[in-house]
Coordinates of C-alpha atoms in Angstrom, one line a residue:
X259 CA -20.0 -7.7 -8.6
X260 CA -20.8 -9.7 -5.7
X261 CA -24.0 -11.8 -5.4
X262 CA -25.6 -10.3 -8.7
X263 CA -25.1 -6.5 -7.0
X264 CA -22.4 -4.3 -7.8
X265 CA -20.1 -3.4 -4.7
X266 CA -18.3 -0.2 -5.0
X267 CA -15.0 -0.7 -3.3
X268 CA -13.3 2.5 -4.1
X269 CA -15.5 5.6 -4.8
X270 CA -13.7 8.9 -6.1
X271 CA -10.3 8.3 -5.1
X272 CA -8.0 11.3 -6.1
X273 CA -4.4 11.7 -5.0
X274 CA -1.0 12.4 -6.7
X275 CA 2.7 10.9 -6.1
X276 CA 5.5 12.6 -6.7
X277 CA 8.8 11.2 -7.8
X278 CA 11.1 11.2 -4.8
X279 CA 8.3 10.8 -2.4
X280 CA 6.4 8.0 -0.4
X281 CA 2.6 8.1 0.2
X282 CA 1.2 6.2 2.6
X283 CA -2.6 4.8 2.3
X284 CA -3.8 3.7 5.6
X285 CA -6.9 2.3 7.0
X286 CA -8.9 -0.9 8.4
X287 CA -9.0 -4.0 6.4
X288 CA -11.6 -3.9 4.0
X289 CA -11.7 -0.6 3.1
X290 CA -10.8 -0.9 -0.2
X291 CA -6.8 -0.3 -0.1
X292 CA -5.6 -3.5 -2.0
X293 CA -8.6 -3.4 -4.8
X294 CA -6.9 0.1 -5.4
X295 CA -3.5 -1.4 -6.0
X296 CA -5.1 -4.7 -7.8
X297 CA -6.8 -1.9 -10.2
X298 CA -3.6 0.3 -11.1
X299 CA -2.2 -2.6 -12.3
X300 CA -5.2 -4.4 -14.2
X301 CA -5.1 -7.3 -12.0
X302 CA -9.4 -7.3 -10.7
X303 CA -11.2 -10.2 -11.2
X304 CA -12.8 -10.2 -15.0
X305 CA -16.5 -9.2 -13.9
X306 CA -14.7 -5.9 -12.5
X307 CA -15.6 -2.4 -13.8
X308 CA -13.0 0.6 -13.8
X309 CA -13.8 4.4 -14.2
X310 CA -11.6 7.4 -14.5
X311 CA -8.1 7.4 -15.0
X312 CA -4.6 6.7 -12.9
X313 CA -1.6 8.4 -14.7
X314 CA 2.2 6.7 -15.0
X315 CA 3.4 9.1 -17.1
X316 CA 1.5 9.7 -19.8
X317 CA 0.4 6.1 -19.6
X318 CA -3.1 5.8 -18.2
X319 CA -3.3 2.6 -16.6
X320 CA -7.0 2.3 -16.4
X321 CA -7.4 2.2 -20.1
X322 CA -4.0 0.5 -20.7
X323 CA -4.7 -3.4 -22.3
X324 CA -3.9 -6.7 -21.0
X325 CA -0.9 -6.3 -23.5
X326 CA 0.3 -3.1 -22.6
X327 CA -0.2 -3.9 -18.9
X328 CA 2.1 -7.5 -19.5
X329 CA 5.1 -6.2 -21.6
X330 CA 5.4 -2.4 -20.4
X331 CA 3.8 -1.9 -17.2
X332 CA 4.2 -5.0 -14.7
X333 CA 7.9 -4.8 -13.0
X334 CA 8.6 -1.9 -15.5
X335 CA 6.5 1.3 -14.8
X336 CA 5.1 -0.3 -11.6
X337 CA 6.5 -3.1 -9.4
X338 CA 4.4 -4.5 -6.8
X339 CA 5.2 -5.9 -3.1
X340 CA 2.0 -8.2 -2.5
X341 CA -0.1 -9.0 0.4
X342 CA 0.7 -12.2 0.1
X343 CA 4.4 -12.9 -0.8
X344 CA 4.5 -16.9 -0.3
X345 CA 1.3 -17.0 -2.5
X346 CA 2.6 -15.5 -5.2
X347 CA 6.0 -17.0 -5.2
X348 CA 6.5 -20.0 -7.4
X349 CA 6.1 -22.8 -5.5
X350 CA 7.9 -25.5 -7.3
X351 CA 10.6 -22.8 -8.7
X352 CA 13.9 -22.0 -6.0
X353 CA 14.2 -18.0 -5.1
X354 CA 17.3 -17.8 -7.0
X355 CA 15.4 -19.3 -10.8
X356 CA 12.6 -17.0 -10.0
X357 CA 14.7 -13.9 -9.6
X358 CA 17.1 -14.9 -12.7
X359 CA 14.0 -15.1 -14.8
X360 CA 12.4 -11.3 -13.8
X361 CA 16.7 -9.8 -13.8
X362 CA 16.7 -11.2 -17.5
X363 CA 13.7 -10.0 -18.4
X364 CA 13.8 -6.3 -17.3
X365 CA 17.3 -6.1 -17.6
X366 CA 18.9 -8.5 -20.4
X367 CA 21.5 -9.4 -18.6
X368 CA 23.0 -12.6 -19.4
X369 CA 25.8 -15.4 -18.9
X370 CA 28.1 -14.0 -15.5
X371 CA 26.7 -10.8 -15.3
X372 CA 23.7 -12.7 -15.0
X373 CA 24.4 -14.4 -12.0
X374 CA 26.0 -11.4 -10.3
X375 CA 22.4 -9.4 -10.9
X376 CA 20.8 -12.1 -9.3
X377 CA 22.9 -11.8 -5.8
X378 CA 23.0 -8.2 -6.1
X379 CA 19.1 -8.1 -6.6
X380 CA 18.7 -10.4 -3.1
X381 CA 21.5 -8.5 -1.2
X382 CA 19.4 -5.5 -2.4
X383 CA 16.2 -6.7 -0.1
X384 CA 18.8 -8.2 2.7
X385 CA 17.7 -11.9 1.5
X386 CA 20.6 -14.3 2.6
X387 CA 22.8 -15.5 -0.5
X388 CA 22.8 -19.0 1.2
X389 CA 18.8 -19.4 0.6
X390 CA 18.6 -18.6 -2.4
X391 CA 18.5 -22.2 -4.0
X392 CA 15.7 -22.7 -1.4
X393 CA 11.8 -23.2 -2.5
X394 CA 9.3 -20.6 -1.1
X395 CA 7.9 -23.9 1.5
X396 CA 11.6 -23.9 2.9
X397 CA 11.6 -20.1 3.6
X398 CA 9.7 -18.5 7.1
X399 CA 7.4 -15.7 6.3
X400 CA 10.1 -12.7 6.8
X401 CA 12.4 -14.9 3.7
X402 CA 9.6 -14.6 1.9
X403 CA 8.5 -11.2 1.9
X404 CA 12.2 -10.6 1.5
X405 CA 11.9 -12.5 -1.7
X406 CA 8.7 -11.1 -3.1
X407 CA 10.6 -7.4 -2.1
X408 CA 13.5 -8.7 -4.1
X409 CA 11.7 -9.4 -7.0
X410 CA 9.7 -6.3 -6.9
X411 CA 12.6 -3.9 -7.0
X412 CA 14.5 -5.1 -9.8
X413 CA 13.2 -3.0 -12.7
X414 CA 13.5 -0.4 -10.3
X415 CA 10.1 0.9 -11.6
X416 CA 9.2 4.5 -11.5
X417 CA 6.1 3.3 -9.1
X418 CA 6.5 1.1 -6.3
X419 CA 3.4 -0.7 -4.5
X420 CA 3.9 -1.6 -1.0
X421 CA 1.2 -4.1 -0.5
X422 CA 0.6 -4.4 3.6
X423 CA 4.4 -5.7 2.9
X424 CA 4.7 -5.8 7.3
X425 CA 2.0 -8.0 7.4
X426 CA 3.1 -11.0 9.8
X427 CA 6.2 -9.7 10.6
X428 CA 7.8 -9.0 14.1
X429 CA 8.4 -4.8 14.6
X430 CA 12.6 -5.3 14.3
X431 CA 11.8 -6.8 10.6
X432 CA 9.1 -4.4 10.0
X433 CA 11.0 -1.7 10.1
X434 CA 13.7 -3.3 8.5
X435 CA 11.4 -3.8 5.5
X436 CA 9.9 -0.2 5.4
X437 CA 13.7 0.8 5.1
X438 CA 14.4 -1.3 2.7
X439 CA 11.5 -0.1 0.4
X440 CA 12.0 3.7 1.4
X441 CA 15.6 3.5 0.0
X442 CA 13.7 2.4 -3.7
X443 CA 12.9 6.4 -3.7
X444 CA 14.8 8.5 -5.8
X445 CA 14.3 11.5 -8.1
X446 CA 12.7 9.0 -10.0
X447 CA 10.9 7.2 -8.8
X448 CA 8.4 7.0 -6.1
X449 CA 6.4 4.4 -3.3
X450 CA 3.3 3.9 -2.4
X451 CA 2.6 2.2 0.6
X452 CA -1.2 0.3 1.2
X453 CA -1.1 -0.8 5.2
X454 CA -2.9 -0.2 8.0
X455 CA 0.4 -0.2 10.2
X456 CA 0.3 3.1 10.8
X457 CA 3.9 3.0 12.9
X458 CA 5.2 1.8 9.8
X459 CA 3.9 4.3 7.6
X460 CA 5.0 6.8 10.5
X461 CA 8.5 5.8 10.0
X462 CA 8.8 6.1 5.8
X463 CA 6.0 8.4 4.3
X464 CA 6.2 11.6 3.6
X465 CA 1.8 12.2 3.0
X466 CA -0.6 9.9 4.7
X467 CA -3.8 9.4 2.5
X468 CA -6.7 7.6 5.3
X469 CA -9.1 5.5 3.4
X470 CA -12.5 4.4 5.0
X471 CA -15.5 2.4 3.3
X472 CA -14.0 3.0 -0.3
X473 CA -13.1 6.7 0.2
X474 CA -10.2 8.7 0.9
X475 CA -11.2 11.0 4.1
X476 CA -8.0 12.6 4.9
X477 CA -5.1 14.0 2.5
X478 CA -1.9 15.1 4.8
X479 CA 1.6 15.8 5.6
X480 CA 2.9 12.8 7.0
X481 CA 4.4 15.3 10.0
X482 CA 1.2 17.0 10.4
X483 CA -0.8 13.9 10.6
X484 CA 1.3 12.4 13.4
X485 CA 2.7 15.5 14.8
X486 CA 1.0 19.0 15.7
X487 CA -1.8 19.3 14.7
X488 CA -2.7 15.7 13.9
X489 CA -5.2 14.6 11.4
X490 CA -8.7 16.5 11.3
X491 CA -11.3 13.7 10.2
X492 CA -13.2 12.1 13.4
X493 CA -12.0 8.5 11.8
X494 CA -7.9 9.1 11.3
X495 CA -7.9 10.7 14.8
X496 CA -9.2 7.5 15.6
X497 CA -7.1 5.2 14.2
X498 CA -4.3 7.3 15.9
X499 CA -5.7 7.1 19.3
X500 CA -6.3 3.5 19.1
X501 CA -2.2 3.0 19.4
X502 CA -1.0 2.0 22.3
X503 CA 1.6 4.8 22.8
X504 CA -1.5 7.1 22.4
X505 CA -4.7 6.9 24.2
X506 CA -5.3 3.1 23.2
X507 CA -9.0 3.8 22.6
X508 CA -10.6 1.6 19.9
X509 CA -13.1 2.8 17.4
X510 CA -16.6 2.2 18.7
X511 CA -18.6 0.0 16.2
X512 CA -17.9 -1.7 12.7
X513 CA -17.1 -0.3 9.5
X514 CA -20.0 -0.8 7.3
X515 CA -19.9 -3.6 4.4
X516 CA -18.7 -1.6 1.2
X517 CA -21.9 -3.2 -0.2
X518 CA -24.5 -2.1 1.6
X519 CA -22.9 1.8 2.4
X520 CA -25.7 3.8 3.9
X521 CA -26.2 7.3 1.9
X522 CA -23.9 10.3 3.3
X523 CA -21.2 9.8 5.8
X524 CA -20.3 6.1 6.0
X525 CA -18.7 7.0 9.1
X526 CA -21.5 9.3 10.8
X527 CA -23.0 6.2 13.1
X528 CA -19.8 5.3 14.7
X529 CA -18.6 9.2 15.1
X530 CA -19.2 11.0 18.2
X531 CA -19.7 14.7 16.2
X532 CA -22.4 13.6 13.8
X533 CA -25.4 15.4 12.9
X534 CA -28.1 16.2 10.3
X535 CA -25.5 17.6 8.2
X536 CA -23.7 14.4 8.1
X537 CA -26.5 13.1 5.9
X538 CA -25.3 14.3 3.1
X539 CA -21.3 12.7 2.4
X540 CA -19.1 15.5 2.5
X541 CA -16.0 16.2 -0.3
X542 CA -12.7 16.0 0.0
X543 CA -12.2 19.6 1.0
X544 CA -8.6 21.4 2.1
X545 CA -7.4 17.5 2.5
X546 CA -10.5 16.3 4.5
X547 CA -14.0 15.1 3.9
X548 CA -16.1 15.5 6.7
X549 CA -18.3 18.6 7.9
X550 CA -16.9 18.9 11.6
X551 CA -13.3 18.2 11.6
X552 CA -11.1 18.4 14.5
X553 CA -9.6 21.7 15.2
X554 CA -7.9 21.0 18.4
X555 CA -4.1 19.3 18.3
X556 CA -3.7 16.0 19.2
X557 CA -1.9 15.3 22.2
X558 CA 1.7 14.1 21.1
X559 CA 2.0 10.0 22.2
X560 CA 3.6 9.3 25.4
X561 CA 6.9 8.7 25.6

């Protein structure tokens, strides 16, 4: 609730994650990617409301309690990368106390095996040994989203979330990062990725799901989407061709305010195929919502 009116920042969301698999959700900021991730693991601000239900197992985490969340959930079923590593490091706590605290508590280890975890756990996410006695001040954006990555991959949860983890970050590091969470993957277990990098999501995920004003518009093969025949809805071919190794055309106009979303197509007024049809918001049909998708394939981006 915002300003005594109820905003809906995600509306109807549906996709699955398989083990072994990365899915990448993309989109502008604002569209309702990190309220997603902040509801899947019961961390919305308390005048919040949740509907439906978001399967772990047989765990759903929409109905789970602050309890069940705490002590089974958090760093065990579901480890989280945030948006905002420094923030949500410790600040008068070094790297190395804060990951011996989470390595003892989802994995009991103790005394010299202890220790070892805890080198293991920052070699893991390619954080230097000698900074680990540092406090998150002393430590330059990349550390830190090396620590916060650290953290998040010791439980070696069965879901990973990728908060814009890039965010900041030079491309070398960038794609060092999206390497280092893509190795997490394994029969069991599985990443989701929330960014609007879409080179970075290019280079790690295996389905792409595009998100705009709350809703997921698109539902593809990562190798369709930024191969042959590229992505159908008007918007994902949009964020595409806004690259600069592609046409390095911008969307026209803004996205709308997720309060104040006009009826039918959020996206009809800044799309170039809208019509009358496009008064009434189309479903998520065949892995796209929109009455006049693209049929043509994209041209590929120049080398």
């Amino acid at each position: 609730m915002r300003d005594g009116a109820y905003v809906q920042a995600v509306d109807g969301a549906r996709f699955d994650l398989a083990a072994g698999e990365c899915l990448a959700l993309v989109g502008e900021s604002g569209c309702g990617k990190s309220v997603l991730a902040s509801a899947l693991l019961g961390l919305l601000p308390g005048n919040a409301e949740t509907a439906g239900s978001a399967f772990v197992g047989d765990l759903d985490l929409l109905a789970a309690d602050e309890h069940t969340l705490a002590r089974t959930v958090r760093g065990r079923r579901v480890g989280l990368v945030p948006q905002s590593p420094a923030a949500h490091l410790t600040p008068v706590r070094t790297v190395r106390s804060q990951l011996r605290e989470v390595v003892r508590e989802l994995t009991g280890a103790r005394g010299t095996r202890l220790a070892a975890a805890v080198e293991e756990a920052a070699a893991r996410a390619a954080f230097p040994g000698g900074h680990l006695d540092r406090y998150p001040h002393e430590l330059s954006g990349g550390l830190a989203q090396r620590a916060a990555t650290a953290l998040a991959l010791v439980g070696d949860a069965p879901l990973l979330l990728a908060d814009e983890p890039t965010t900041g970050l030079d491309r070398d590091l960038v794609d060092r990062t999206v390497d280092e969470l893509r190795r997490h993957i394994g029969s069991d277990r599985a990443l989701l990725l929330i960014t609007h990098d879409l080179a970075a999501a290019e280079r790690i995920a295996d389905r792409v799901a595009v998100m705009y004003a709350s809703r997921v518009v698109e539902l593809a093969d990562a190798a369709c989407f930024f191969g042959t025949p590229g992505p159908q809805h008007p918007y994902a071919r949009g964020l595409l061709n806004a690259l600069p190794d592609r046409e390095f055309t911008p969307i026209p106009g803004m996205p709308p305010e997720l309060g104040a979303l006009p009826d039918g197509c959020a996206f009809a007024e800044r799309c170039d195929r809208a019509d009358a049809l496009c008064a009434v918001g189309p479903a998520l049909r065949d892995g796209v919502a929109c009455h006049h998708p693209a049929t043509v394939p994209l041209e590929a981006p120049r080398a």
